[in-house]
Tab-separated table of C-alpha atoms and ligand atoms in Angstrom:
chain	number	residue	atom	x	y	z
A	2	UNK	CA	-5.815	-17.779	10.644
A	3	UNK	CA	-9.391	-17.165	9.238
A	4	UNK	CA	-10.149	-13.844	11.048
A	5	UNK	CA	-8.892	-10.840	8.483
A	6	UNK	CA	-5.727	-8.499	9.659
A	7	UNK	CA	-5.243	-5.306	8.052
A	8	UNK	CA	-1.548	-4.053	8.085
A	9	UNK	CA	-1.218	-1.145	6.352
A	10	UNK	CA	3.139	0.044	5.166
A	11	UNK	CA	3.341	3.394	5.302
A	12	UNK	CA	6.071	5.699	5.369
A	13	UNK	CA	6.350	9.273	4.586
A	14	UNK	CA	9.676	8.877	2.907
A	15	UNK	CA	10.053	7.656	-0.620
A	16	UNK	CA	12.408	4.495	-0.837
A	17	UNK	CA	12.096	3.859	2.722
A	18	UNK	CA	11.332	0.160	2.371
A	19	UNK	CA	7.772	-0.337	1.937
A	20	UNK	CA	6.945	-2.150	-1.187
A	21	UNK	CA	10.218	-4.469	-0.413
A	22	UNK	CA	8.601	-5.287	3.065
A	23	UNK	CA	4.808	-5.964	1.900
A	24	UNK	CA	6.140	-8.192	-1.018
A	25	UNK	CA	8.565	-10.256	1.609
A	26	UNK	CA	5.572	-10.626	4.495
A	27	UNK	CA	3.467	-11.592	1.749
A	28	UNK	CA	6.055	-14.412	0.815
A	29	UNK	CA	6.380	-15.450	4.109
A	30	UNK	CA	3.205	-15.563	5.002
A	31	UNK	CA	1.972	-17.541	2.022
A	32	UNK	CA	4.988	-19.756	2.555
A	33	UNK	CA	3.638	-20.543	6.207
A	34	UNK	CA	0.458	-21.179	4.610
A	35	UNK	CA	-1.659	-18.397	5.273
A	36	UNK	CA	-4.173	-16.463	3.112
A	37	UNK	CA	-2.328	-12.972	1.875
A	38	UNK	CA	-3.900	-10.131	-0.345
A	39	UNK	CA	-1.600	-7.505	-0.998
A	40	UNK	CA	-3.107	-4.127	-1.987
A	41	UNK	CA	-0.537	-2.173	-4.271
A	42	UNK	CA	-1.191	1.357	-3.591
A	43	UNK	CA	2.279	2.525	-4.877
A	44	UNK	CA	1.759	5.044	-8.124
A	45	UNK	CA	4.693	2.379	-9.666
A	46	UNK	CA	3.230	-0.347	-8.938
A	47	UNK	CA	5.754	-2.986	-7.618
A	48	UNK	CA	3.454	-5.575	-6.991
A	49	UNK	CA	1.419	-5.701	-10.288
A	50	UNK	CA	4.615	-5.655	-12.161
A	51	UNK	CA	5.788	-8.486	-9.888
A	52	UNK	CA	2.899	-10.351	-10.502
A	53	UNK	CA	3.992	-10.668	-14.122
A	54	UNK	CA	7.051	-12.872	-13.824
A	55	UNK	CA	6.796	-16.437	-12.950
A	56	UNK	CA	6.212	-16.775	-8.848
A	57	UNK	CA	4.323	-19.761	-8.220
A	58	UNK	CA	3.595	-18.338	-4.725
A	59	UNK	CA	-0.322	-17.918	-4.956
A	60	UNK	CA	-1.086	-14.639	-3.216
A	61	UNK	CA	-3.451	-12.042	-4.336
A	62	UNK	CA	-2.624	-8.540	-5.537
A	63	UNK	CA	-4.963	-5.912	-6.228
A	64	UNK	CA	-4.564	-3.215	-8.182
A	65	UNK	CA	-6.380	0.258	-9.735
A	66	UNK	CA	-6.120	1.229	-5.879
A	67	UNK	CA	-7.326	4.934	-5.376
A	68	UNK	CA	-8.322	6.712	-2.924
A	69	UNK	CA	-12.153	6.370	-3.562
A	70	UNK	CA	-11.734	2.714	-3.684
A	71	UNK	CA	-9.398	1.804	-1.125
A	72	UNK	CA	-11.749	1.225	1.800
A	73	UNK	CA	-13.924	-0.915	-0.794
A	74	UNK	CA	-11.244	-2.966	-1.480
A	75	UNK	CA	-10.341	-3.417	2.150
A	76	UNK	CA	-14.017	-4.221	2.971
A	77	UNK	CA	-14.197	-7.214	0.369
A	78	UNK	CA	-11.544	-9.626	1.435
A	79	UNK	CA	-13.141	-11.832	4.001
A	80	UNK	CA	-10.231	-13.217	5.633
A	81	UNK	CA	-6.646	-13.655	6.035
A	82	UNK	CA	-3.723	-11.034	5.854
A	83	UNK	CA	-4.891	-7.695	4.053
A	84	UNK	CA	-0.688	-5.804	3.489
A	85	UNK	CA	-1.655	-2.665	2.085
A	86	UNK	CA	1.960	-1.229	-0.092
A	87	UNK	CA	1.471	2.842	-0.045
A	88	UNK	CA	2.674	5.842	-1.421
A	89	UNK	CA	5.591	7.631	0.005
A	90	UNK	CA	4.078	10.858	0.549
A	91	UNK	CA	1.071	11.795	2.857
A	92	UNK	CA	-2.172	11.918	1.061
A	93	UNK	CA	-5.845	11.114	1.782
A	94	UNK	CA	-5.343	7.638	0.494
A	95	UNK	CA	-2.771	6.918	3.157
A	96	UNK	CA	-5.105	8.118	5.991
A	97	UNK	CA	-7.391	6.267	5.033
A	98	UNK	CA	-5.335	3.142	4.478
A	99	UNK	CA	-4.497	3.871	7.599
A	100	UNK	CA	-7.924	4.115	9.101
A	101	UNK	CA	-8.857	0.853	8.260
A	102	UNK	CA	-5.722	-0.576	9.344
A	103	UNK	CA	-5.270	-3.331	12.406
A	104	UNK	CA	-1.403	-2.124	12.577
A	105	UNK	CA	0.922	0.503	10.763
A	106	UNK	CA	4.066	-0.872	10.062
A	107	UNK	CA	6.459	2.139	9.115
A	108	UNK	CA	9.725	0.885	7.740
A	109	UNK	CA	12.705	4.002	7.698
A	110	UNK	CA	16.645	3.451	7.114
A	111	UNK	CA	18.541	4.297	10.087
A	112	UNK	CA	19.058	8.233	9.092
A	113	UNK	CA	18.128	11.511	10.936
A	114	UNK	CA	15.848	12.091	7.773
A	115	UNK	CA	13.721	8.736	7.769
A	116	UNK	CA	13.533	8.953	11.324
A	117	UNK	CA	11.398	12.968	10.831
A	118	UNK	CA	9.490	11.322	8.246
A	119	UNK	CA	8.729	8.615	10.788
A	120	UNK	CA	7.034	11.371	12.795
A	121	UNK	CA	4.597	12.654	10.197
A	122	UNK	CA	3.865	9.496	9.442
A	123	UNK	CA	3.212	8.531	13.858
A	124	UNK	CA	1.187	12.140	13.367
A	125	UNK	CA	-1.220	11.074	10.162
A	126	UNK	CA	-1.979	7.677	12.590
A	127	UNK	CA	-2.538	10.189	15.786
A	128	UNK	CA	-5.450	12.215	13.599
A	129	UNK	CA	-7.208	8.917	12.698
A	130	UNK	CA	-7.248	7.765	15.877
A	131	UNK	CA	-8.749	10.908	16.795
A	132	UNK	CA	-11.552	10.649	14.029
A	133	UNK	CA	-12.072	7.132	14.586
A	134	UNK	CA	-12.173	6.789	18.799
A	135	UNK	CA	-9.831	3.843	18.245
A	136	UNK	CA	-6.482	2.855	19.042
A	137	UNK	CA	-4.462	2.288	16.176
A	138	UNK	CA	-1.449	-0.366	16.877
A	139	UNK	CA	1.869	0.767	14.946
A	140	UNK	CA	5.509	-0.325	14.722
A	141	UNK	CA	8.570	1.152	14.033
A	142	UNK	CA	11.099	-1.156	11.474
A	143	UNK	CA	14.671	-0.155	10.540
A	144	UNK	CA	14.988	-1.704	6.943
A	145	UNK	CA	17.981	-1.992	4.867
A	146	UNK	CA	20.489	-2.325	8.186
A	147	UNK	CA	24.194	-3.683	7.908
A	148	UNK	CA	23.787	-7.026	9.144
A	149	UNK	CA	27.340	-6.780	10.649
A	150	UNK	CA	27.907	-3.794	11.748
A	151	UNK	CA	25.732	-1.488	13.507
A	152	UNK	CA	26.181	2.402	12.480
A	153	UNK	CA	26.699	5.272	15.287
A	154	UNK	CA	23.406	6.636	13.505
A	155	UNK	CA	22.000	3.800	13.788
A	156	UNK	CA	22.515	3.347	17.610
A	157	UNK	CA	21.069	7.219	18.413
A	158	UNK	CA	17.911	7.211	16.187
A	159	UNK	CA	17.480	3.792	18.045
A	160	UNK	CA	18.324	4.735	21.892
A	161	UNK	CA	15.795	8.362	20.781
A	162	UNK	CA	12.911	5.884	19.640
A	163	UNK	CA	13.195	3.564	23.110
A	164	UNK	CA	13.696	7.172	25.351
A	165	UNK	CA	10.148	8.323	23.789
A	166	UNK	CA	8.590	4.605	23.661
A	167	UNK	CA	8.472	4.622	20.050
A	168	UNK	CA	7.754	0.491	19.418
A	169	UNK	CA	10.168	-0.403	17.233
A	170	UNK	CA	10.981	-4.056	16.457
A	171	UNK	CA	13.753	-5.848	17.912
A	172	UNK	CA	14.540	-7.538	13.966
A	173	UNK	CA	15.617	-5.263	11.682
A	174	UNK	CA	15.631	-5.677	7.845
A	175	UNK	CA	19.051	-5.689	6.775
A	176	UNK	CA	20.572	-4.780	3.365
A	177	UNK	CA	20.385	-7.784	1.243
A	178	UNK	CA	21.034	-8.851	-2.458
A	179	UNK	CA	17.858	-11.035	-2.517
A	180	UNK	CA	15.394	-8.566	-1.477
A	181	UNK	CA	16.547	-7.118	-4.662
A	182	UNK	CA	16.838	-9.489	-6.257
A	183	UNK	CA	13.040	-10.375	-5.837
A	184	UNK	CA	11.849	-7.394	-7.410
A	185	UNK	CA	14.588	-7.734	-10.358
A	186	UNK	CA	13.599	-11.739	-11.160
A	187	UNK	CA	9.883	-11.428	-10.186
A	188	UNK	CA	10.259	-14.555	-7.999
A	189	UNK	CA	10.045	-15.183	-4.453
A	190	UNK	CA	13.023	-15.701	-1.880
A	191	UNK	CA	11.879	-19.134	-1.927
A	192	UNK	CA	12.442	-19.454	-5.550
A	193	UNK	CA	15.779	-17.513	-5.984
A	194	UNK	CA	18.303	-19.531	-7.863
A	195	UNK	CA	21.335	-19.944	-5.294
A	196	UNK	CA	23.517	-19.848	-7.932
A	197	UNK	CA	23.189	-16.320	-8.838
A	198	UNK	CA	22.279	-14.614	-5.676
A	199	UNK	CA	24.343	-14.567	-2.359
A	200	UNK	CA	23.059	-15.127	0.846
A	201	UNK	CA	19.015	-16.282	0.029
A	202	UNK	CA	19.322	-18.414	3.324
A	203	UNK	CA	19.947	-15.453	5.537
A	204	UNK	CA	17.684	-13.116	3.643
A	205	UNK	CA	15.157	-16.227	4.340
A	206	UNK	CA	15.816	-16.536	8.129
A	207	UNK	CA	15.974	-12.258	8.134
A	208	UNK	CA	12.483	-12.091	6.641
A	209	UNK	CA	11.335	-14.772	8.367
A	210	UNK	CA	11.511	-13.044	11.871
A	211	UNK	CA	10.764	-9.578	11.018
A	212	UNK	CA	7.076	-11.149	9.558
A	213	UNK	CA	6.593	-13.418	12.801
A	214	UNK	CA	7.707	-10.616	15.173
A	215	UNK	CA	5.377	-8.008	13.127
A	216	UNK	CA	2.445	-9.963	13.105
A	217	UNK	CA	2.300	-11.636	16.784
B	29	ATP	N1	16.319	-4.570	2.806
B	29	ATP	C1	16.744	-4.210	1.574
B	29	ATP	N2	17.868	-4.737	1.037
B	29	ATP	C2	18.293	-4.359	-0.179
B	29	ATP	N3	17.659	-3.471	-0.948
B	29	ATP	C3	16.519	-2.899	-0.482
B	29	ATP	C4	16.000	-3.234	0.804
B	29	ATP	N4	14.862	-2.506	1.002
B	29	ATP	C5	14.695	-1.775	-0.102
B	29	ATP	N5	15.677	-1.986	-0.996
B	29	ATP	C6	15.850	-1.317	-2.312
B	29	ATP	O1	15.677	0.075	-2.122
B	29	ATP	C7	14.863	0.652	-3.137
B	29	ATP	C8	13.607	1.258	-2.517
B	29	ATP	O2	12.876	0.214	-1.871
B	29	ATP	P1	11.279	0.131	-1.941
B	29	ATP	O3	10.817	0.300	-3.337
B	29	ATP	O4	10.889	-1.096	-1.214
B	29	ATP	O5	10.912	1.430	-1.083
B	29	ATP	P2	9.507	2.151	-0.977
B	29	ATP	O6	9.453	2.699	0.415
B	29	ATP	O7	8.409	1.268	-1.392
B	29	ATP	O8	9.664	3.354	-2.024
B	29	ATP	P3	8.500	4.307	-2.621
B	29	ATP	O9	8.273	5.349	-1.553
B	29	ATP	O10	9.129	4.862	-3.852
B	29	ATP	O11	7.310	3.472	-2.875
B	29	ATP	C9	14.589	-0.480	-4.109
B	29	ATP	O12	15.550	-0.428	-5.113
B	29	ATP	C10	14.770	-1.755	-3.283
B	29	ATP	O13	15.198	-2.839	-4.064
B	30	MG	MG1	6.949	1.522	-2.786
C-alpha cells in the first residue's frame, strides 16, 4: 500500500483494549510488509515503553503526542498505516484524532458498561462528522472474548449492536496470554519464545484476522 490510512483506537472506557490492539495491527501489518506508524497518544505510554525492549519489528512510534500536535503529526507521515493508540476518556485530543481519522476502531469487552461507553464514543465520531461534512467509517470490536465459550452477555450486547446496525466485526479479540505477554517482554507475537507462553499460534492466527478484516 503507498496511499496513507488513518485508523484512529478510541474508546471511552479505560482498559478497553486499545493500546493492546494498535500494538498487535501494527505487528501484523509490519509482518505482512507494510509501512506502520503508530502514534501513542496514551498518557502511559505503552508504545514508547515498548519500543525499549528488543523487537526487531521496524515500525515507527511517535511520541510527545498532545493535543496541539496531533493533527501535525498526522499530516507528516506520507504513506502507509497511521494507528493512532488514545486516551480512555473523551477529550479534545480524541476528537480530533478522530477527525483526521479514515476509520474508528472502538474495541469494548463484552459488558453492559463498555458497550455505554461505546456510545459516547459513536457520539464524539457523530459531532465530527458534523463539523467536518464527512462520513467517518467506524467499527465496533469485542476484545478480550473467551475463545471457547461465548457469554450470555456477550450474545445480548451483540444481537443489540446488529438490531441498531452498529458494524461490529465478525473476529473478535479473544483473551490471550500472548497479547500480554507482548507488552510484559517488549517483543512481538512473532518473536514470543514458545517455550514460555501458551498458545502464540492462535494468538497469531486471532490477530491475524481481526487486522485483515479491520483494514479491508
Ligand atoms: N485480548 C487480550 N488478551 C489478554 N489481555 C488483554 C487483552 N486486551 C487487553 N488485555 C490486557 O488488559 C489490560 C488493558 O489493556 P490495554 O492497555 O490494551 O487497554 P486500553 O484500552 O489501552 O487502556 P487505557 O484506557 O488505560 O489506555 C492490559 O493489562 C492488557 O494486557
Ligand atoms: Mg491504552
Amino acid at each position: 500500500m503507498s496511499e496513507k490510512m488513518v485508523i484512529a483506537i478510541a474508546s471511552a472506557k479505560g482498559g478497553a483494549g486499545k493500546s493492546t490492539l494498535a500494538q498487535i495491527m501494527a505487528q501484523v501489518l509490519t509482518k505482512h510488509g507494510q509501512r506502520v506508524t503508530i502514534i501513542d497518544a496514551d498518557p502511559n505510554r505503552p508504545q514508547v515503553s515498548w519500543r525499549a525492549g528488543r523487537s526487531a519489528m521496524a515500525f515507527s512510534i511517535i511520541a510527545d503526542v498532545t493535543e496541539n500536535n496531533v493533527v501535525r503529526h498526522v499530516n507528516a507521515i506520507d504513506e502507509g498505516y497511521v494507528l493512532i493508540d488514545l486516551e480512555g476518556v473523551g477529550s479534545r485530543l480524541v476528537s480530533r484524532a478522530i477527525a483526521k481519522a479514515d476509520l474508528v476502531v472502538i474495541p469494548i469487552q463484552p459488558s453492559g458498561l463498555d458497550a455505554n461507553e461505546a456510545g459516547k464514543t459513536i457520539n464524539l465520531i457523530l459531532e465530527e462528522q458534523e463539523v467536518l461534512e464527512r462520513e467517518i467509517p467506524f467499527k465496533v470490536v469485542l476484545t478480550r472474548t473467551n475463545p471457547a465459550i461465548r457469554s450470555k452477555i456477550e450474545r445480548k450486547i451483540t444481537d443489540e449492536m446488529t438490531a441498531i446496525d452498529l458494524p461490529l466485526t465478525a473476529s473478535q479479540l479473544n483473551e490471550r496470554s500472548a497479547y500480554k505477554a507482548v507488552f510484559v517482554e517488549k517483543v512481538s507475537l512473532y518473536e514470543l519464545d514458545p517455550a514460555q507462553v501458551n498458545g502464540i499460534e492462535k494468538a497469531i492466527a486471532n490477530a491475524e484476522a481481526m487486522t485483515a478484516e479491520i483494514v479491508n
